Coordinates of C-alpha atoms and ligand atoms in Angstrom, one line a residue:
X1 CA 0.0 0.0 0.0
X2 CA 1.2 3.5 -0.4
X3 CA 2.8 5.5 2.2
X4 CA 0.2 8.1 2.5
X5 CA -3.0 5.7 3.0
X6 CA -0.9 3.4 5.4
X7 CA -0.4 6.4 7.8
X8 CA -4.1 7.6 7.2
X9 CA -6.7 6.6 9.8
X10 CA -9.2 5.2 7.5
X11 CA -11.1 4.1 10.6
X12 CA -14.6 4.5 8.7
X13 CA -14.5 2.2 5.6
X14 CA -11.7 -0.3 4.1
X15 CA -9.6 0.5 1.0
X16 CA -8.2 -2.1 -1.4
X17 CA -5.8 -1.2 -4.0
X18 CA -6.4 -2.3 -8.2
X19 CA -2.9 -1.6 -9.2
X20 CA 0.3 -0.3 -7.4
X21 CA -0.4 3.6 -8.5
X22 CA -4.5 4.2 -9.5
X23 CA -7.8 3.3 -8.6
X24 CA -8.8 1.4 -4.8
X25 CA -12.0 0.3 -3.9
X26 CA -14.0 1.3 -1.2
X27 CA -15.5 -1.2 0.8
X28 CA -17.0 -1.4 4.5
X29 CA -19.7 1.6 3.8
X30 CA -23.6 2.6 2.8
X31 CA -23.5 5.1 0.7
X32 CA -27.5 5.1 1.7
X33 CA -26.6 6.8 5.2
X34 CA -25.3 10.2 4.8
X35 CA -21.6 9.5 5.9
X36 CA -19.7 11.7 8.8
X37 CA -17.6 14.4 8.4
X38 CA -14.6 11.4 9.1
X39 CA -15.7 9.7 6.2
X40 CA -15.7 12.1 3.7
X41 CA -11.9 13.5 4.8
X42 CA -11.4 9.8 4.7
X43 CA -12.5 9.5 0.9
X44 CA -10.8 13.1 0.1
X45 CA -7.8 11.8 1.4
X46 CA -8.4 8.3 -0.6
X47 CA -9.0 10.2 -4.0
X48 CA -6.1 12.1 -3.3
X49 CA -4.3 9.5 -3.2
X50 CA -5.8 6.8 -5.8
X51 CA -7.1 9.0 -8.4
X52 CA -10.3 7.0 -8.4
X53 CA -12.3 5.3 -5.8
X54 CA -14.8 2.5 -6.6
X55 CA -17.9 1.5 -4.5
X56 CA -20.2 -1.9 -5.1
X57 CA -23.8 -2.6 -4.1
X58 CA -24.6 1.4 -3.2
X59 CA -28.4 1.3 -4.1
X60 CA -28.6 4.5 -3.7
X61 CA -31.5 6.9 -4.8
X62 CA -30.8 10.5 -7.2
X63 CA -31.3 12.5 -3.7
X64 CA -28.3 10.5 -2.7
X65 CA -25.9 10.6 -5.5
X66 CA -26.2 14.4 -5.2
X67 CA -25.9 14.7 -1.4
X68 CA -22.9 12.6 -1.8
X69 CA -21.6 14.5 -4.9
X70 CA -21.8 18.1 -3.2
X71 CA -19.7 17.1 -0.2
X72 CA -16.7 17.6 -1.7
X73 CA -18.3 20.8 -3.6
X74 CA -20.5 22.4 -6.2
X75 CA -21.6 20.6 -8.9
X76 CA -22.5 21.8 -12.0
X77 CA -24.7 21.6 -15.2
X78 CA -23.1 20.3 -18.0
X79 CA -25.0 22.8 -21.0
X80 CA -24.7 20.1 -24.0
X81 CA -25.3 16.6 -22.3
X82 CA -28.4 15.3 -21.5
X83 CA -29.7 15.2 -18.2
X84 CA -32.3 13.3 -16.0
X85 CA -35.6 15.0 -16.4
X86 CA -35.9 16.9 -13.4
X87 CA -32.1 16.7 -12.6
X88 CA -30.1 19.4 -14.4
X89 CA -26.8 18.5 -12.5
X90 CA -27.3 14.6 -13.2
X91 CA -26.2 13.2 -16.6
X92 CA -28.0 10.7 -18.1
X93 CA -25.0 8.5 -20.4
X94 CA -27.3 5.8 -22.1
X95 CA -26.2 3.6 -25.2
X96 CA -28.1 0.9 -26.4
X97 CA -28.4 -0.4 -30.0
X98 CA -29.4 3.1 -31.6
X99 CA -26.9 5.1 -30.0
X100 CA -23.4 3.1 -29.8
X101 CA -21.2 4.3 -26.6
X102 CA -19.0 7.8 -27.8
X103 CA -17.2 8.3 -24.2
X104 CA -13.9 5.8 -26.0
X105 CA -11.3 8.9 -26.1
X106 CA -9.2 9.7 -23.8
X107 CA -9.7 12.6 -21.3
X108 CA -10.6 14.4 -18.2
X109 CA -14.2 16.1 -17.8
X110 CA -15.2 19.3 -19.2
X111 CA -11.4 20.9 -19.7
X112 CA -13.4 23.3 -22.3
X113 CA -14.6 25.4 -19.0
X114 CA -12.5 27.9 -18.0
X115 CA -12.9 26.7 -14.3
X116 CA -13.5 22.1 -15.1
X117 CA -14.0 19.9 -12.8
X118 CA -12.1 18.5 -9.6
X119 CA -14.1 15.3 -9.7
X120 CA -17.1 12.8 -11.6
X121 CA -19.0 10.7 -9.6
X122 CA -20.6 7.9 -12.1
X123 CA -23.2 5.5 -11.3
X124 CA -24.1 2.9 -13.1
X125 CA -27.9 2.0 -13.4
X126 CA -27.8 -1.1 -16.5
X127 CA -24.7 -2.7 -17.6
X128 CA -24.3 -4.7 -20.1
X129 CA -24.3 -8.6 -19.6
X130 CA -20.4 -8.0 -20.6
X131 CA -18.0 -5.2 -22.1
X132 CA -18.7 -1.5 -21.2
X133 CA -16.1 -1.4 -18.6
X134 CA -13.8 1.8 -18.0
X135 CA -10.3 2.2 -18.0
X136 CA -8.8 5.4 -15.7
X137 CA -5.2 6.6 -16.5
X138 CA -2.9 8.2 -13.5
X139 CA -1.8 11.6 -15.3
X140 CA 0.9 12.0 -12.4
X141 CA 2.8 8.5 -14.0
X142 CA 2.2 9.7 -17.1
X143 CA 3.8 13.3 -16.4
X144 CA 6.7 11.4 -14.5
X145 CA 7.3 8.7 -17.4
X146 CA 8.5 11.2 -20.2
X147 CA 11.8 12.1 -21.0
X148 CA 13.3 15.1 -19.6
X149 CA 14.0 16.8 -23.4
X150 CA 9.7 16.4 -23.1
X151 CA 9.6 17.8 -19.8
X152 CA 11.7 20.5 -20.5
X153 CA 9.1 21.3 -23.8
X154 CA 6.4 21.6 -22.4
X155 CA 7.5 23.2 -19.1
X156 CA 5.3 26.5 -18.8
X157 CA 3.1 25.6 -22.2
X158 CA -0.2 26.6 -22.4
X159 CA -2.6 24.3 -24.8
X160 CA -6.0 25.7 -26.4
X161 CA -9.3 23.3 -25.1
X162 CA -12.5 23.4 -26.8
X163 CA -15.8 21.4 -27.1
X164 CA -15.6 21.0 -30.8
X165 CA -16.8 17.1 -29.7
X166 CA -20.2 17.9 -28.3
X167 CA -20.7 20.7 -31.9
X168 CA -20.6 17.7 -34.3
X169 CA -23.7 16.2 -31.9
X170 CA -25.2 19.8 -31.3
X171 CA -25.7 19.6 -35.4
X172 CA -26.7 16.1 -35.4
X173 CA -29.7 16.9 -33.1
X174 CA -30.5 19.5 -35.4
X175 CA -28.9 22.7 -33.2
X176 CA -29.2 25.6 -35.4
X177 CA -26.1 27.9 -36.5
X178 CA -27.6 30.7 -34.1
X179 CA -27.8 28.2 -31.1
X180 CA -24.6 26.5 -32.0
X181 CA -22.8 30.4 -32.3
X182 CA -24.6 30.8 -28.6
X183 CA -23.0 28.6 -27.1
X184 CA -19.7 29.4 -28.8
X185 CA -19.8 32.8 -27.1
X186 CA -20.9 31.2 -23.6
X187 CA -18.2 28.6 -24.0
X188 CA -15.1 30.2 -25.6
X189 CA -11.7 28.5 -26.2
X190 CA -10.0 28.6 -22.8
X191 CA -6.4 28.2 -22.1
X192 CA -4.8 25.4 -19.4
X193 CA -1.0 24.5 -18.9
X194 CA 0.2 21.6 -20.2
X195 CA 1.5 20.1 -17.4
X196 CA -1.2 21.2 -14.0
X197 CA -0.1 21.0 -10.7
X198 CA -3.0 19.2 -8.2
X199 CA -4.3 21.7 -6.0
X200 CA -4.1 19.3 -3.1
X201 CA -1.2 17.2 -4.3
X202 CA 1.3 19.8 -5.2
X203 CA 2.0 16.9 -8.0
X204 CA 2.6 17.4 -11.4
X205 CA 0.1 15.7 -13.8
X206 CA -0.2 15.9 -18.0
X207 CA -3.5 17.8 -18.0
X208 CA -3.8 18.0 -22.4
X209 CA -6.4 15.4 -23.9
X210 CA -7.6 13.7 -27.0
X211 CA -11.5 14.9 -27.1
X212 CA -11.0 18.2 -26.0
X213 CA -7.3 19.9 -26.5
X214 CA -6.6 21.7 -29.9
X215 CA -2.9 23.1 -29.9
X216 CA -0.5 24.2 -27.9
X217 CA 0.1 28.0 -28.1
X218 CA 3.3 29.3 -29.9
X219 CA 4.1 26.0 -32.1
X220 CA 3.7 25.7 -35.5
X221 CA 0.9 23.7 -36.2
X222 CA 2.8 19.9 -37.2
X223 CA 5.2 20.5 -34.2
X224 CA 2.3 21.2 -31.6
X225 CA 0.2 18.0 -33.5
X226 CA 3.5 15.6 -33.2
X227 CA 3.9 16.7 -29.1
X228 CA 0.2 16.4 -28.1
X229 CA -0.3 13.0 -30.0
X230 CA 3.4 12.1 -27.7
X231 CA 1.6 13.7 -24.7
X232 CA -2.1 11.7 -25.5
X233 CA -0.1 8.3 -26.0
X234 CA 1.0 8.1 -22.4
X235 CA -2.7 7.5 -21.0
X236 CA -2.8 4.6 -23.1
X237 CA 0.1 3.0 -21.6
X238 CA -1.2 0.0 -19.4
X239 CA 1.0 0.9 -16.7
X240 CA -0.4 3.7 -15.7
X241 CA -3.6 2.5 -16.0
X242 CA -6.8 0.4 -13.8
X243 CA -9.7 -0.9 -15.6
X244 CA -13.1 -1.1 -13.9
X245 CA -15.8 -4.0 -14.6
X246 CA -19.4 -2.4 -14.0
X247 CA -22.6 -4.5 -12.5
X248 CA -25.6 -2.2 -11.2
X249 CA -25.1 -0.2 -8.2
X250 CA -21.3 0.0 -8.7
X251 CA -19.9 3.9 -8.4
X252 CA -16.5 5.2 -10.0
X253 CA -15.5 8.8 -8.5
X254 CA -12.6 10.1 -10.2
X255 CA -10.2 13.2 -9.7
X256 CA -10.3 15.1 -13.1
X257 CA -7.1 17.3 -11.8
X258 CA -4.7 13.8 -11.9
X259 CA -6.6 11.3 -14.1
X260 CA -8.0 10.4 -17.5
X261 CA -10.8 7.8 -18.6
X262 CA -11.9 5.9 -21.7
X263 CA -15.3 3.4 -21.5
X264 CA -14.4 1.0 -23.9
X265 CA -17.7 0.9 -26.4
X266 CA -16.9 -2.8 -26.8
X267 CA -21.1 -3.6 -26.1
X268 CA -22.6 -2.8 -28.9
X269 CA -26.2 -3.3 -29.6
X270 CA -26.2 -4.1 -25.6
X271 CA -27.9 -1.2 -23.1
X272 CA -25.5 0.5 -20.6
X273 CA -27.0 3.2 -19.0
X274 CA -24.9 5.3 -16.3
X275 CA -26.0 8.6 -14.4
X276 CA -22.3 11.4 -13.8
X277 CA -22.8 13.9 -10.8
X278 CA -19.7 16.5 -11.4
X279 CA -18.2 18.6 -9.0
X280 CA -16.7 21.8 -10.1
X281 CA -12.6 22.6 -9.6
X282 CA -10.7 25.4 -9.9
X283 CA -8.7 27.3 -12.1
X284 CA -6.0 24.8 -13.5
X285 CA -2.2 26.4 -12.8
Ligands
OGA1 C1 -18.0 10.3 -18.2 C2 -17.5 9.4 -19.2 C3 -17.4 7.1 -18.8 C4 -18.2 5.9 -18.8 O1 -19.1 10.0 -17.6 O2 -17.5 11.3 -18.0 O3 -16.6 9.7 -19.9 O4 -17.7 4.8 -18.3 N1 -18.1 8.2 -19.2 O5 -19.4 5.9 -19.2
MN2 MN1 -15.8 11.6 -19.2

């Protein structure tokens, strides 16, 4: 186990480890009963450490998911996804056999907001009989892994993130140019570094991704193309990685800040149907 969880006093719940560096799950608690204070500076702590925390057998209801979720802080509305009628801060992520699973690039949530997310909490409500699982990347490996001629790239750069993913489906479902220019001016291109350090880590972790980052500022376009695909290839290393097999009632909550995720959309025609509670972040530096 690592340093920092053996010296924790995880009193309230039990922690066991998927892989040496990422993801631990959670076991000994009922997400049903609104855990103490203990708890939750327990499962901070965890996260911190683990990048992502996985719970079994929580059946719990909305009301709960979003109690749990805004421990830890605000949550907010995504403007493109859809949500759970009468839910705007719950996401409803179903596939089945006319709508084939899209979430198979890797990334962290929402980096096209100037201020994205600290953390998802993702419940799942249908899997399928098998496939559908999700693989989570630690960011801080990934960061530590590359050579130090990389490092010293992309030391202070600043990449470009956008939400050109969700336009192509904003068309699809038949979005107008107007509406579409809307929420171009509500969701301008922000900025991030390159390379973020956790708020709560102090670690450095690769914070550019597939779906979302377009170029990195001040490089000709092939140069900043050839880096970023460099800098996207290290999620897919296995090392770094965990993979997580769903049943109902299981939870993944992942740090954004040091993590990335792919759901393998290996289930085709097969319904999978998940509910994501986000928790808003700050400022990347
Ligand atoms: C998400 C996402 C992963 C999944 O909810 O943010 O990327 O396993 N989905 O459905
Ligand atoms: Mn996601």
């Amino acid at each position: 186990m690592n340093q920092l969880v053996r010296h924790l006093k995880v009193s309230t719940f039990s922690l066991t480890p998927l892989t040496p560096s990422i993801g631990a799950e959670v076991g000994d608690i009922d997400l049903t009963q609104p855990p103490d204070a203990e708890t939750i500076e327990g499962l901070r702590a965890a996260l911190r450490d683990w990048k992502v925390l996985f719970f079994r057998d929580q059946d719990i209801t909305t009301e709960q998911h979003l109690a749990f979720a805004r421990r830890f802080g605000d949550l907010e509305v995504h403007p493109f996804a859809p949500s759970k009628p009468d839910y705007p801060e719950v996401l409803a992520i179903t596939h089945d056999k006319d709508s084939r699973g899209r979430e198979n690039t890797w990334h962290s949530d929402v980096t096209w907001r100037e201020v994205p997310s600290l953390g998802s909490i993702l419940r799942c409500l249908e899997s399928p009989p098998v496939g559908g699982d999700t693989l989570f990347a630690d960011m801080y490996a990934a960061y530590d892994g590359l050579s130090d001629a990389v490092k010293s790239r992309i030391e202070g750069a600043v990449a470009v993130h956008d939400f050109a993913h969700f336009r192509k489906a904003l068309r699809k479902k038949g979005k107008s140019d107007a509406e579409i220019e809307a929420f171009d001016r509500a969701y301008p291109m922000v900025e991030h570094p390159v390379v973020r350090t956790h708020p709560e880590t102090g670690r450095k972790a690769i914070y550019v991704n597939a779906a979302f980052t377009q170029h990195i500022l001040g490089l000709e376009p092939e140069e900043s193309a050839t880096l970023l695909a460099h800098l996207y290839a290290q999620a897919a290393i296995p090392e770094y990685q965990c993979r997580f097999r769903w049943a109902v009632n299981a939870i993944a909550f992942w740090d954004n800040r040091s993590s990335q995720h792919y759901a393998a959309s290996d289930y085709w025609p097969a319904v999978r149907r998940m509910e994501r509670v986000t928790i808003i972040g700050d400022r990347p530096v």
